[in-house]
């Protein structure tokens, strides 16, 4: 419009062929020049004496050489283009026009000429002015200094719904009473904006005006308006001009595009199905619809794929509802019934509830057809992902325009399609997380039985919903001789594969621990098994992906505590060391060798042994407890040490667990699984332990029977004297026959009666069936029938065969 204003201002409305401006030649009946104007002399360079009396054809040549040049009037049509030869010899292309003269005398015609290019520019300007007035989509209006309409073009007349003759003289605010400017920083009324332009002379461009055109009451439009002051050649202000272009369609298109961009940014920020539907509703209201209701198939909320069911029996769950009405609630749901009765839209924060739709409702028809359904002010769009129907989204409009046109339907379809992808991703995550949690719960200890060696308390916190289930685990394993095995580990990664790997490692540890091997040897065996599993998984999966369930890395800490000697032996494979709190509150983190994580192979593990005072506290934990994105691990260890030191002697272990979790994880969530095992050590009463050293001689069997019988009677276990005498006699006899001395006999009166015989040999005893004619070989078989369980453990000094018997009822 700025260019148009400059062009109009530079135009001379008289035109180049106006007789007052053009070069004029007066011709007689023979086309002889009898008059020569100063403008003609200036254009062609000839003086009057050079031209007057000569035929016009001597200096005006027809543009087509085929035309004849004669002295008749036929040579000069009313409008023509001719070539003129300048006095200096160069040629000019001229537009000519002929006017006949009435009256008497020799002068019959006046021929006027102007440069052809100037004429074309003038005609183009006239065409532009005519187009602006009659054909331009831009509304043009001129107001006087009183802000009354003086003139407007056809586009403005169409918006006003009345011809200029009926609206001339009306004030601007009277022409558009229902509307105002929405651009920030400017007055809201037309009158104030126009008055500012008149007073300051500064134009205002691209102001957005929203209102109802008089020609379409009730329908809101948006215009881009510009205003500039009008002045005459002397600088006198005589009014202002208004340009107005209807940008309603463009604005709506941009608004819908912005809506899709906003949906891409805000929908699907979490892997929670319900939160995702809430995000969709928040984006759509009020920008796209006045009310949105989102219903999902029940299976989606559980992470499953909905079954293909007919629409008549389909029941959906209302997961989100949002309204532009005050309070965020809306009126009745179109054609819906719920478990609580018909109608009603769930308020934000209310629990999901079942929804069923009667036959003929838009929702029922959408379920039946699998497509979009529009009805009056309602649009129903199915939520589909990968060909699977997940639910429905219902959009409702009450404000103008209340209908959903083709563009709005396309936007709704795209909006729901994008949301469906996020909902399906959340559904898949829910399914995997649910499966992983179930697997994890089954693999973790469900209940830790009481132990004479230690007092126990533990806490396990699964990771947050975003990170997925991890592979942390802990365990407490009863060992022979009233000892106890303590283990905590961490599998790198998250998800169902990490949980499955954790289960395999825990099962392996529980299988290896009863063999009573030292902690470093157990970790070495576990490391070998993990390495073999990784190699087998990589070969099976191929060289490209390496297998999903191959262990990518795991750490482990294994400790054995003996309540008789009060000694704790531990080793670790890349895991954090335990915290040891002595009575009185002193906290240390033992400097035991770290060892490599499991599966790397090639490096040794080392055991560390320490004697613990009675009542010492051991804290075994995974890094999720002490490490966080916003906290250094050293700071976490310091906090854990402080909490344990302050509460070790004053709090129960369960309360101390809670205190540690609340201090280190104050919001109760973590980005990694967290395991904490607190163990308070005990010492077995020396009066319940009896130990003797015997020579490796046959007479030691009889001596063993005597010692065992006397001690059992002292403990009040007369019912076990006969069986225990037999057990001790057989074990000592085997040691004398097959091993070396000296022999060590030990009885432990705990939750069971433990009988142990240690020797210096490393040959394992074997249980076998003896033939009818065999004189021996039945002793170990008889022992096995008398005990709950029995086994062998090895040490650097030899081996120990042990048995456990149930105590008689109290």
mmCIF file of C-alpha atoms in Angstrom, residues 429-609:
data_model
loop_
_atom_site.group_PDB
_atom_site.id
_atom_site.type_symbol
_atom_site.label_atom_id
_atom_site.label_comp_id
_atom_site.label_asym_id
_atom_site.label_seq_id
_atom_site.Cartn_x
_atom_site.Cartn_y
_atom_site.Cartn_z
ATOM 1 C CA UNK A 429 5.857 -48.285 28.712
ATOM 2 C CA UNK A 430 3.113 -49.080 31.226
ATOM 3 C CA UNK A 431 2.996 -52.676 29.998
ATOM 4 C CA UNK A 432 6.746 -53.134 30.226
ATOM 5 C CA UNK A 433 7.024 -51.397 33.577
ATOM 6 C CA UNK A 434 4.170 -53.458 35.024
ATOM 7 C CA UNK A 435 5.786 -56.667 33.809
ATOM 8 C CA UNK A 436 9.196 -55.591 35.076
ATOM 9 C CA UNK A 437 7.809 -54.623 38.480
ATOM 10 C CA UNK A 438 5.988 -57.941 38.773
ATOM 11 C CA UNK A 439 9.141 -59.809 37.811
ATOM 12 C CA UNK A 440 11.201 -57.717 40.172
ATOM 13 C CA UNK A 441 8.835 -58.311 43.097
ATOM 14 C CA UNK A 442 8.935 -62.051 42.473
ATOM 15 C CA UNK A 443 12.714 -62.114 42.301
ATOM 16 C CA UNK A 444 13.390 -59.962 45.344
ATOM 17 C CA UNK A 445 13.099 -61.442 48.862
ATOM 18 C CA UNK A 446 9.455 -61.495 49.905
ATOM 19 C CA UNK A 447 10.283 -62.103 53.553
ATOM 20 C CA UNK A 448 13.545 -62.312 55.473
ATOM 21 C CA UNK A 449 13.312 -64.945 58.222
ATOM 22 C CA UNK A 450 14.850 -64.129 61.620
ATOM 23 C CA UNK A 451 18.486 -65.041 62.186
ATOM 24 C CA UNK A 452 20.389 -65.640 65.386
ATOM 25 C CA UNK A 453 23.463 -64.005 63.842
ATOM 26 C CA UNK A 454 21.950 -60.635 62.924
ATOM 27 C CA UNK A 455 18.979 -58.299 63.283
ATOM 28 C CA UNK A 456 17.689 -57.078 59.906
ATOM 29 C CA UNK A 457 15.773 -54.217 58.318
ATOM 30 C CA UNK A 458 15.608 -53.198 54.669
ATOM 31 C CA UNK A 459 14.020 -50.792 52.205
ATOM 32 C CA UNK A 460 13.662 -51.095 48.458
ATOM 33 C CA UNK A 461 12.497 -48.162 46.278
ATOM 34 C CA UNK A 462 11.824 -48.780 42.566
ATOM 35 C CA UNK A 463 12.936 -46.022 40.243
ATOM 36 C CA UNK A 464 10.617 -43.259 39.057
ATOM 37 C CA UNK A 465 8.164 -43.750 36.190
ATOM 38 C CA UNK A 466 10.445 -42.109 33.620
ATOM 39 C CA UNK A 467 13.598 -44.123 34.168
ATOM 40 C CA UNK A 468 12.026 -47.586 34.244
ATOM 41 C CA UNK A 469 12.532 -50.502 36.586
ATOM 42 C CA UNK A 470 16.168 -51.153 37.471
ATOM 43 C CA UNK A 471 18.174 -54.197 38.476
ATOM 44 C CA UNK A 472 19.141 -53.548 42.111
ATOM 45 C CA UNK A 473 18.797 -56.437 44.554
ATOM 46 C CA UNK A 474 19.720 -57.595 48.034
ATOM 47 C CA UNK A 475 19.527 -60.882 49.884
ATOM 48 C CA UNK A 476 20.218 -62.559 53.224
ATOM 49 C CA UNK A 477 21.269 -66.212 52.938
ATOM 50 C CA UNK A 478 21.482 -68.637 55.905
ATOM 51 C CA UNK A 479 24.767 -70.539 55.940
ATOM 52 C CA UNK A 480 26.043 -73.479 57.915
ATOM 53 C CA UNK A 481 27.344 -73.015 61.417
ATOM 54 C CA UNK A 482 24.757 -70.240 62.136
ATOM 55 C CA UNK A 483 26.621 -67.928 59.776
ATOM 56 C CA UNK A 484 24.795 -65.605 57.401
ATOM 57 C CA UNK A 485 25.561 -64.370 53.883
ATOM 58 C CA UNK A 486 24.774 -60.735 53.054
ATOM 59 C CA UNK A 487 24.599 -59.614 49.437
ATOM 60 C CA UNK A 488 23.669 -56.444 47.556
ATOM 61 C CA UNK A 489 24.046 -55.833 43.828
ATOM 62 C CA UNK A 490 23.185 -53.521 40.964
ATOM 63 C CA UNK A 491 22.647 -54.324 37.278
ATOM 64 C CA UNK A 492 23.372 -51.496 34.856
ATOM 65 C CA UNK A 493 20.340 -50.350 32.857
ATOM 66 C CA UNK A 494 16.582 -50.356 33.302
ATOM 67 C CA UNK A 495 13.587 -52.291 32.120
ATOM 68 C CA UNK A 496 12.482 -55.883 32.070
ATOM 69 C CA UNK A 497 15.871 -57.126 30.853
ATOM 70 C CA UNK A 498 17.639 -55.519 33.810
ATOM 71 C CA UNK A 499 15.117 -57.114 36.176
ATOM 72 C CA UNK A 500 15.557 -60.522 34.538
ATOM 73 C CA UNK A 501 19.332 -60.238 34.734
ATOM 74 C CA UNK A 502 19.054 -59.295 38.389
ATOM 75 C CA UNK A 503 17.005 -62.439 38.989
ATOM 76 C CA UNK A 504 19.612 -64.632 37.320
ATOM 77 C CA UNK A 505 22.408 -63.125 39.396
ATOM 78 C CA UNK A 506 20.477 -63.448 42.660
ATOM 79 C CA UNK A 507 19.640 -67.087 41.904
ATOM 80 C CA UNK A 508 23.271 -67.816 41.106
ATOM 81 C CA UNK A 509 24.461 -66.248 44.365
ATOM 82 C CA UNK A 510 21.929 -68.265 46.355
ATOM 83 C CA UNK A 511 23.188 -71.413 44.626
ATOM 84 C CA UNK A 512 26.857 -70.635 45.252
ATOM 85 C CA UNK A 513 26.581 -69.337 48.825
ATOM 86 C CA UNK A 514 25.672 -72.699 50.487
ATOM 87 C CA UNK A 515 28.901 -74.109 49.124
ATOM 88 C CA UNK A 516 30.539 -72.036 51.859
ATOM 89 C CA UNK A 517 33.259 -70.698 49.594
ATOM 90 C CA UNK A 518 35.041 -67.462 50.585
ATOM 91 C CA UNK A 519 33.508 -64.209 49.262
ATOM 92 C CA UNK A 520 36.306 -63.573 46.769
ATOM 93 C CA UNK A 521 35.922 -67.082 45.365
ATOM 94 C CA UNK A 522 32.157 -66.689 45.096
ATOM 95 C CA UNK A 523 32.570 -63.435 43.133
ATOM 96 C CA UNK A 524 35.092 -65.132 40.873
ATOM 97 C CA UNK A 525 32.577 -67.891 40.094
ATOM 98 C CA UNK A 526 29.845 -65.300 39.538
ATOM 99 C CA UNK A 527 32.138 -63.280 37.265
ATOM 100 C CA UNK A 528 32.852 -66.363 35.161
ATOM 101 C CA UNK A 529 29.156 -67.149 34.772
ATOM 102 C CA UNK A 530 28.328 -63.552 33.784
ATOM 103 C CA UNK A 531 31.109 -63.547 31.196
ATOM 104 C CA UNK A 532 29.903 -66.826 29.723
ATOM 105 C CA UNK A 533 26.329 -65.500 29.596
ATOM 106 C CA UNK A 534 27.480 -62.359 27.791
ATOM 107 C CA UNK A 535 29.408 -64.349 25.192
ATOM 108 C CA UNK A 536 26.534 -66.755 24.595
ATOM 109 C CA UNK A 537 24.051 -63.887 24.312
ATOM 110 C CA UNK A 538 26.243 -62.010 21.847
ATOM 111 C CA UNK A 539 26.662 -65.085 19.655
ATOM 112 C CA UNK A 540 22.929 -65.789 19.697
ATOM 113 C CA UNK A 541 21.906 -62.212 18.931
ATOM 114 C CA UNK A 542 24.453 -61.646 16.180
ATOM 115 C CA UNK A 543 27.252 -59.172 15.831
ATOM 116 C CA UNK A 544 25.026 -56.219 15.069
ATOM 117 C CA UNK A 545 22.950 -55.826 18.200
ATOM 118 C CA UNK A 546 24.764 -57.922 20.781
ATOM 119 C CA UNK A 547 21.558 -59.197 22.398
ATOM 120 C CA UNK A 548 19.120 -57.242 24.544
ATOM 121 C CA UNK A 549 19.407 -59.312 27.700
ATOM 122 C CA UNK A 550 23.188 -59.642 27.789
ATOM 123 C CA UNK A 551 24.586 -58.204 31.008
ATOM 124 C CA UNK A 552 25.981 -54.765 30.169
ATOM 125 C CA UNK A 553 27.558 -54.475 33.605
ATOM 126 C CA UNK A 554 26.767 -55.401 37.185
ATOM 127 C CA UNK A 555 28.286 -54.750 40.600
ATOM 128 C CA UNK A 556 28.031 -56.888 43.727
ATOM 129 C CA UNK A 557 29.083 -56.896 47.382
ATOM 130 C CA UNK A 558 29.117 -60.201 49.272
ATOM 131 C CA UNK A 559 29.818 -60.574 52.998
ATOM 132 C CA UNK A 560 29.719 -63.508 55.445
ATOM 133 C CA UNK A 561 29.252 -62.921 59.164
ATOM 134 C CA UNK A 562 30.013 -65.584 61.801
ATOM 135 C CA UNK A 563 28.266 -64.881 65.128
ATOM 136 C CA UNK A 564 30.544 -67.327 66.975
ATOM 137 C CA UNK A 565 33.814 -65.620 66.058
ATOM 138 C CA UNK A 566 32.222 -62.207 65.345
ATOM 139 C CA UNK A 567 34.286 -62.009 62.184
ATOM 140 C CA UNK A 568 32.923 -60.605 58.930
ATOM 141 C CA UNK A 569 34.586 -61.469 55.621
ATOM 142 C CA UNK A 570 33.616 -59.426 52.567
ATOM 143 C CA UNK A 571 34.571 -58.810 48.949
ATOM 144 C CA UNK A 572 33.170 -56.541 46.267
ATOM 145 C CA UNK A 573 32.993 -56.413 42.481
ATOM 146 C CA UNK A 574 32.924 -52.726 41.571
ATOM 147 C CA UNK A 575 30.312 -52.005 44.245
ATOM 148 C CA UNK A 576 30.315 -49.321 46.927
ATOM 149 C CA UNK A 577 31.781 -50.492 50.254
ATOM 150 C CA UNK A 578 29.431 -50.950 53.206
ATOM 151 C CA UNK A 579 29.153 -48.545 56.102
ATOM 152 C CA UNK A 580 30.269 -50.033 59.447
ATOM 153 C CA UNK A 581 28.989 -48.318 62.596
ATOM 154 C CA UNK A 582 30.631 -49.388 65.818
ATOM 155 C CA UNK A 583 28.808 -49.149 69.174
ATOM 156 C CA UNK A 584 29.083 -45.521 70.181
ATOM 157 C CA UNK A 585 28.425 -44.130 66.694
ATOM 158 C CA UNK A 586 31.807 -44.209 64.961
ATOM 159 C CA UNK A 587 31.262 -44.729 61.216
ATOM 160 C CA UNK A 588 33.810 -46.118 58.769
ATOM 161 C CA UNK A 589 33.661 -47.221 55.164
ATOM 162 C CA UNK A 590 36.166 -50.120 55.032
ATOM 163 C CA UNK A 591 38.889 -49.766 52.459
ATOM 164 C CA UNK A 592 38.326 -53.173 50.926
ATOM 165 C CA UNK A 593 39.666 -53.739 47.395
ATOM 166 C CA UNK A 594 37.100 -52.634 44.800
ATOM 167 C CA UNK A 595 37.523 -55.400 42.245
ATOM 168 C CA UNK A 596 36.186 -55.063 38.684
ATOM 169 C CA UNK A 597 32.463 -55.139 37.851
ATOM 170 C CA UNK A 598 31.103 -58.556 36.993
ATOM 171 C CA UNK A 599 31.620 -59.825 33.475
ATOM 172 C CA UNK A 600 34.897 -58.053 32.674
ATOM 173 C CA UNK A 601 37.089 -60.994 33.685
ATOM 174 C CA UNK A 602 40.875 -61.169 33.962
ATOM 175 C CA UNK A 603 41.247 -59.351 37.295
ATOM 176 C CA UNK A 604 41.228 -60.915 40.772
ATOM 177 C CA UNK A 605 38.895 -60.267 43.681
ATOM 178 C CA UNK A 606 40.205 -59.933 47.220
ATOM 179 C CA UNK A 607 38.530 -60.677 50.550
ATOM 180 C CA UNK A 608 38.702 -58.364 53.534
ATOM 181 C CA UNK A 609 38.133 -59.641 57.074
#
